Short mmCIF file of C-alpha atoms and ligand atoms in Angstrom, two decimals:
data_model
loop_
_atom_site.label_atom_id
_atom_site.label_comp_id
_atom_site.label_asym_id
_atom_site.label_seq_id
_atom_site.Cartn_x
_atom_site.Cartn_y
_atom_site.Cartn_z
CA MET M 1 -26.00 -15.63 -4.61
CA SER M 2 -26.44 -18.42 -2.04
CA ALA M 3 -23.58 -20.33 -3.70
CA THR M 4 -21.08 -18.67 -1.39
CA ILE M 5 -22.68 -20.09 1.76
CA ASP M 6 -21.03 -23.50 1.45
CA ALA M 7 -17.83 -22.26 -0.17
CA PRO M 8 -14.78 -23.37 1.82
CA ARG M 9 -13.27 -20.53 3.80
CA PRO M 10 -9.52 -20.22 3.20
CA ALA M 11 -7.41 -20.42 6.35
CA HIS M 12 -6.02 -16.93 5.75
CA GLY M 13 -9.54 -15.61 6.41
CA ILE M 14 -9.23 -12.58 4.13
CA PRO M 15 -12.63 -11.82 2.62
CA PRO M 16 -12.76 -11.80 -1.19
CA THR M 17 -14.01 -8.23 -1.56
CA GLY M 18 -13.31 -5.62 -4.21
CA PRO M 19 -12.60 -5.98 -7.91
CA ARG M 20 -11.15 -9.17 -9.34
CA PRO M 21 -7.87 -8.73 -11.24
CA ASP M 22 -9.48 -9.31 -14.64
CA GLU M 23 -11.98 -6.48 -14.07
CA THR M 24 -9.40 -3.80 -13.41
CA ALA M 25 -7.68 -1.19 -15.57
CA ARG M 26 -4.53 -1.54 -17.65
CA LEU M 27 -1.42 0.15 -16.25
CA GLU M 28 -1.47 2.92 -18.90
CA ASP M 29 -5.17 3.65 -18.39
CA PHE M 30 -4.61 3.76 -14.66
CA GLY M 31 -1.93 6.42 -15.08
CA GLY M 32 1.03 4.16 -14.38
CA LEU M 33 4.18 3.68 -16.43
CA GLU M 34 6.32 0.68 -17.29
CA ILE M 35 10.07 1.27 -17.67
CA ALA M 36 12.23 -1.38 -19.29
CA ASP M 37 15.42 0.53 -20.09
CA MET M 38 16.86 1.50 -16.70
CA ASP M 39 19.30 -0.42 -14.51
CA LEU M 40 18.52 0.61 -10.95
CA SER M 41 21.42 -1.32 -9.43
CA GLN M 42 23.91 1.37 -10.48
CA PRO M 43 24.13 4.94 -9.17
CA LEU M 44 22.01 7.17 -11.40
CA THR M 45 23.47 10.03 -13.40
CA GLU M 46 21.96 13.44 -12.73
CA ALA M 47 20.00 13.20 -15.98
CA GLN M 48 18.65 9.78 -15.04
CA ARG M 49 17.67 11.02 -11.63
CA ASP M 50 15.84 14.01 -13.11
CA ARG M 51 14.02 11.67 -15.47
CA LEU M 52 13.10 9.36 -12.61
CA LEU M 53 11.70 12.16 -10.45
CA ALA M 54 9.77 13.59 -13.42
CA MET M 55 8.27 10.16 -14.13
CA PHE M 56 7.23 9.81 -10.52
CA LYS M 57 5.53 13.22 -10.58
CA ALA M 58 3.51 12.23 -13.63
CA HIS M 59 2.73 8.59 -12.77
CA PRO M 60 1.64 7.32 -9.35
CA VAL M 61 2.85 3.78 -10.12
CA LEU M 62 6.19 3.02 -11.81
CA VAL M 63 6.93 -0.55 -12.87
CA PHE M 64 10.59 -1.33 -13.57
CA ARG M 65 11.17 -4.67 -15.26
CA GLY M 66 14.20 -6.89 -15.25
CA GLN M 67 15.91 -5.60 -12.10
CA SER M 68 18.21 -7.49 -9.77
CA LEU M 69 19.07 -5.39 -6.74
CA THR M 70 20.84 -6.34 -3.55
CA LYS M 71 19.42 -4.78 -0.40
CA ASP M 72 22.24 -2.25 -0.42
CA GLN M 73 21.47 -1.32 -4.01
CA GLN M 74 17.77 -0.94 -3.25
CA TYR M 75 18.69 1.24 -0.29
CA ALA M 76 20.87 3.46 -2.48
CA PHE M 77 18.21 3.70 -5.20
CA THR M 78 15.52 4.63 -2.66
CA LEU M 79 17.62 7.56 -1.41
CA ASN M 80 17.02 9.31 -4.74
CA PHE M 81 13.52 10.11 -3.46
CA GLY M 82 14.31 11.30 0.06
CA GLU M 83 14.62 10.09 3.61
CA ILE M 84 14.14 6.36 4.20
CA GLU M 85 11.83 5.29 6.98
CA GLY M 86 12.27 2.13 9.03
CA ALA M 87 9.46 -0.39 9.15
CA HIS M 88 7.38 0.55 12.13
CA VAL M 89 5.10 -2.47 11.75
CA ASN M 90 8.06 -4.79 11.57
CA ARG M 91 9.58 -3.31 14.67
CA LEU M 92 6.41 -3.93 16.64
CA ILE M 93 5.88 -7.44 15.35
CA ASP M 94 9.19 -8.82 14.23
CA ALA M 95 12.16 -6.89 15.57
CA LYS M 96 14.59 -9.03 13.53
CA ASN M 97 13.02 -7.71 10.36
CA TYR M 98 13.32 -4.06 11.40
CA ALA M 99 15.71 -2.60 8.90
CA PRO M 100 15.58 0.14 6.26
CA VAL M 101 15.29 -2.58 3.60
CA HIS M 102 12.96 -5.17 5.02
CA THR M 103 10.89 -8.08 3.84
CA VAL M 104 7.20 -8.61 3.24
CA SER M 105 6.30 -12.26 2.93
CA ASN M 106 3.96 -15.07 3.87
CA LEU M 107 6.71 -16.80 5.87
CA ASP M 108 6.31 -17.81 9.51
CA SER M 109 8.94 -17.26 12.20
CA GLU M 110 10.74 -20.42 11.04
CA GLY M 111 10.89 -19.13 7.47
CA ASN M 112 8.29 -21.52 6.10
CA PRO M 113 5.38 -20.44 3.91
CA SER M 114 2.17 -20.08 5.88
CA GLU M 115 -1.48 -19.62 5.09
CA VAL M 116 -2.16 -18.22 8.53
CA LEU M 117 -0.54 -14.85 8.19
CA ARG M 118 1.21 -13.10 11.04
CA GLU M 119 0.34 -9.83 9.37
CA ARG M 120 -2.89 -9.25 7.50
CA GLY M 121 -2.90 -5.47 7.18
CA ASN M 122 -1.27 -5.55 3.73
CA TYR M 123 -4.25 -7.50 2.40
CA TYR M 124 -6.67 -4.65 3.15
CA TRP M 125 -6.74 -1.39 1.17
CA HIS M 126 -4.48 1.16 2.86
CA SER M 127 -2.00 3.98 2.37
CA ASP M 128 1.31 3.17 4.03
CA LYS M 129 1.86 4.68 7.47
CA SER M 130 -1.21 6.88 7.36
CA TYR M 131 -1.38 6.28 11.14
CA HIS M 132 1.65 8.59 11.44
CA ALA M 133 1.37 12.37 11.71
CA VAL M 134 3.91 12.46 8.88
CA PRO M 135 2.94 9.54 6.62
CA SER M 136 4.95 8.11 3.78
CA LEU M 137 5.62 9.56 0.34
CA LEU M 138 6.27 6.35 -1.54
CA THR M 139 6.91 2.66 -1.07
CA MET M 140 8.83 0.29 -3.30
CA LEU M 141 8.74 -3.48 -3.52
CA HIS M 142 11.27 -5.65 -5.34
CA ALA M 143 10.18 -9.20 -6.14
CA VAL M 144 12.46 -11.84 -4.63
CA GLU M 145 10.34 -15.03 -4.59
CA LEU M 146 6.97 -15.24 -6.32
CA PRO M 147 4.18 -17.80 -6.08
CA PRO M 148 2.90 -19.49 -9.26
CA LYS M 149 -0.62 -18.10 -8.98
CA GLY M 150 -2.13 -15.04 -7.26
CA GLY M 151 -0.31 -12.70 -4.90
CA GLU M 152 -0.92 -9.67 -7.10
CA THR M 153 -0.77 -6.13 -5.69
CA GLN M 154 -3.71 -3.85 -6.41
CA PHE M 155 -3.62 -0.05 -6.49
CA ALA M 156 -6.63 2.29 -6.45
CA ASN M 157 -6.24 5.87 -7.68
CA THR M 158 -7.88 8.08 -5.07
CA ALA M 159 -7.44 11.25 -7.14
CA LYS M 160 -9.62 9.75 -9.87
CA ALA M 161 -11.98 8.50 -7.20
CA TYR M 162 -12.33 11.98 -5.72
CA ALA M 163 -12.93 13.53 -9.13
CA ALA M 164 -15.68 10.99 -9.82
CA LEU M 165 -17.55 11.65 -6.56
CA PRO M 166 -21.05 13.08 -6.98
CA GLU M 167 -21.09 16.80 -6.25
CA ALA M 168 -23.17 16.22 -3.10
CA ASP M 169 -20.48 13.93 -1.71
CA LYS M 170 -17.75 16.46 -2.47
CA VAL M 171 -19.70 18.94 -0.37
CA LEU M 172 -20.28 16.33 2.33
CA VAL M 173 -16.60 15.44 2.74
CA ALA M 174 -15.14 18.94 2.37
CA GLY M 175 -13.25 19.94 5.50
CA LEU M 176 -13.72 16.60 7.30
CA ARG M 177 -10.84 14.96 9.14
CA ALA M 178 -10.51 11.24 9.79
CA ILE M 179 -8.86 9.40 12.67
CA HIS M 180 -6.09 7.01 11.62
CA SER M 181 -4.57 4.63 14.14
CA TRP M 182 -2.55 1.52 14.62
CA GLU M 183 -5.29 0.19 16.86
CA ALA M 184 -8.05 0.64 14.26
CA SER M 185 -5.82 -0.89 11.63
CA ARG M 186 -5.36 -4.03 13.71
CA ILE M 187 -9.07 -4.35 14.42
CA GLN M 188 -10.18 -3.68 10.86
CA SER M 189 -7.76 -6.21 9.39
CA ASN M 190 -8.71 -8.86 11.91
CA SER M 191 -5.11 -8.97 13.11
CA ARG M 192 -3.64 -9.51 16.56
CA PRO M 193 -4.92 -6.56 18.63
CA ALA M 194 -2.52 -3.77 19.42
CA THR M 195 -1.08 -3.97 22.92
CA ALA M 196 -1.47 -1.07 25.36
CA GLU M 197 2.21 -0.32 24.89
CA GLN M 198 1.85 -0.21 21.10
CA MET M 199 -1.16 2.08 21.37
CA ALA M 200 0.69 4.40 23.71
CA GLU M 201 3.63 4.49 21.35
CA ARG M 202 1.47 5.34 18.35
CA PRO M 203 -1.54 7.36 19.50
CA PRO M 204 -4.25 8.09 16.92
CA VAL M 205 -3.67 10.95 14.48
CA ASP M 206 -6.08 12.77 12.22
CA HIS M 207 -5.75 13.77 8.57
CA PRO M 208 -8.00 15.53 6.08
CA VAL M 209 -10.34 13.11 4.27
CA VAL M 210 -9.65 15.14 1.14
CA ARG M 211 -5.99 16.04 0.83
CA THR M 212 -4.22 18.05 -1.83
CA HIS M 213 -1.44 16.31 -3.70
CA PRO M 214 1.64 18.50 -3.14
CA ASP M 215 3.03 17.92 -6.66
CA THR M 216 -0.06 17.83 -8.86
CA GLY M 217 -2.41 20.02 -6.81
CA ALA M 218 -5.14 17.40 -7.31
CA LYS M 219 -7.64 16.72 -4.56
CA VAL M 220 -7.48 13.10 -3.41
CA LEU M 221 -9.34 10.92 -0.94
CA TYR M 222 -7.07 9.96 1.93
CA LEU M 223 -8.46 6.85 3.59
CA GLY M 224 -8.01 3.09 3.95
CA ASN M 225 -7.71 0.42 6.59
CA HIS M 226 -5.72 2.54 9.05
CA ALA M 227 -8.53 5.13 9.07
CA SER M 228 -11.65 4.49 11.09
CA HIS M 229 -13.98 7.43 11.72
CA ILE M 230 -14.52 11.18 11.53
CA VAL M 231 -13.38 13.79 14.02
CA GLY M 232 -16.33 15.41 15.81
CA ARG M 233 -18.91 12.91 14.53
CA PRO M 234 -20.42 9.86 16.22
CA VAL M 235 -18.04 6.95 15.59
CA PRO M 236 -20.57 4.70 13.80
CA ASP M 237 -21.60 7.48 11.38
CA GLY M 238 -17.98 8.17 10.55
CA GLN M 239 -17.27 4.48 10.03
CA VAL M 240 -20.18 4.18 7.63
CA LEU M 241 -18.97 7.18 5.64
CA MET M 242 -15.34 6.00 5.49
CA ARG M 243 -16.41 2.53 4.33
CA ARG M 244 -18.67 4.00 1.68
CA LEU M 245 -15.88 6.25 0.39
CA LEU M 246 -13.42 3.34 0.32
CA ALA M 247 -15.90 1.17 -1.60
CA HIS M 248 -16.29 4.03 -4.09
CA ALA M 249 -12.54 4.57 -4.42
CA THR M 250 -11.73 0.90 -5.04
CA GLN M 251 -14.11 0.27 -7.92
CA ALA M 252 -12.61 -1.59 -10.86
CA PRO M 253 -12.11 1.42 -13.20
CA PHE M 254 -9.90 3.15 -10.60
CA VAL M 255 -7.82 0.02 -9.92
CA TYR M 256 -4.67 -1.44 -11.48
CA THR M 257 -3.68 -5.01 -10.61
CA HIS M 258 0.04 -5.68 -10.74
CA ARG M 259 0.86 -9.25 -11.73
CA TRP M 260 4.38 -9.76 -10.48
CA ARG M 261 7.20 -11.04 -12.66
CA GLN M 262 10.64 -12.04 -11.53
CA GLY M 263 12.87 -8.94 -11.55
CA ASP M 264 10.07 -6.42 -11.03
CA LEU M 265 10.59 -3.37 -8.89
CA VAL M 266 7.38 -1.41 -8.38
CA LEU M 267 7.10 1.91 -6.62
CA TRP M 268 4.01 3.91 -5.83
CA ASP M 269 2.80 7.22 -4.47
CA ASN M 270 1.07 6.76 -1.11
CA ARG M 271 -0.35 10.28 -1.28
CA CYS M 272 -2.87 9.49 -4.02
CA LEU M 273 -3.27 5.70 -3.94
CA VAL M 274 -4.46 2.97 -1.66
CA HIS M 275 -3.13 -0.52 -2.25
CA ARG M 276 -3.40 -4.08 -1.02
CA ALA M 277 -1.97 -7.55 -1.65
CA LEU M 278 -4.20 -10.34 -2.91
CA PRO M 279 -3.74 -13.74 -1.26
CA HIS M 280 -2.05 -16.34 -3.46
CA GLU M 281 -3.02 -19.89 -4.14
CA ALA M 282 -1.82 -22.53 -1.69
CA MET M 283 -0.17 -19.98 0.59
CA GLY M 284 0.86 -22.75 2.96
CA THR M 285 3.06 -24.22 0.21
CA HIS M 286 4.23 -21.32 -1.92
CA ARG M 287 6.56 -18.55 -0.84
CA ARG M 288 6.00 -14.88 -1.65
CA VAL M 289 8.89 -12.63 -0.63
CA LEU M 290 9.52 -9.01 -1.58
CA HIS M 291 12.05 -6.45 -0.40
CA ARG M 292 10.52 -3.19 0.71
CA THR M 293 11.66 0.38 1.32
CA VAL M 294 9.60 3.39 2.33
CA VAL M 295 10.33 7.10 1.86
CA LYS M 296 9.03 9.61 4.38
CA GLY M 297 6.51 12.18 3.17
CA THR M 298 5.06 15.41 4.49
CA VAL M 299 2.08 16.40 6.65
CA PRO M 300 -1.12 16.06 4.59
CA TYR M 301 -3.12 19.26 3.95
C1 LIG S 401 3.40 -2.95 1.52
C2 LIG S 401 2.21 -3.66 1.03
C3 LIG S 401 1.44 -5.30 -0.54
C4 LIG S 401 1.97 -6.53 -1.20
O1 LIG S 401 4.50 -3.51 1.41
O2 LIG S 401 3.26 -1.83 2.01
O3 LIG S 401 1.13 -3.24 1.29
O4 LIG S 401 1.47 -6.85 -2.29
N1 LIG S 401 2.45 -4.73 0.26
O5 LIG S 401 2.83 -7.20 -0.62
MN1 LIG S 402 1.32 -1.24 2.22
#
């Protein structure tokens, strides 16, 4: 195991933890669904919309192939699921990119690909906006520019992870609440620290460690990089527990790795998944650009 000591450290500095793409589950085994026969650029009929919402209830990841949506079309499609949320992170870091349909990319402020990311949070397991009292329901990404190698998105099913916990751990975590915050998220992803103003604007919130999925009734682990420790417990103890639960939840059998193709639109349920981006090869040379929308959810219980 000493081979890693001399391995060159990539400039992006994101540690290579968690399952490798080739170890992880197939989309169908993960519980996801691939859809090839829908054109999302056009307004949906009522029947199509019913089908879409039913698919989303049954599958936490939906992969639509062969799409080509303008930002306006992605905006209109997203509205089928509910209220669209602006990109809080983008507003704090890059006001120009604060829009209902915004961009995730490895581009610097001049628009050039960069290995030294402005934003690293997406590369650590998380559930979108869990640092809000009312976190998000779903997120969708539409591939715009893809790198030749790497840059996959991984999803871990935290309902399956909860179900697979040893009975003693289910007892241990029952009733616990975890602190989620913008500040912890910055620290834990080795990103630029939150400013005092940013912390004041988004004070820490707490959520149940085990939440109930409002549609399926399943118990799920609610955790990730925005979460840090446990309410009413010494901080270090809570951190140890949250890290152990996250390591459990992100084991290969619970994970699907999405290898992006041109035209993909992928949407996922933030209530029962954590996700992360994997760095791509030669990030300083190759562009990775996706259009993103987020739908507001409900208070976790
Ligand atoms: C996100 C996110 C991961 C990726 O947009 O919320 O985490 O693969 N993206 O870009
Ligand atoms: Mn995310």
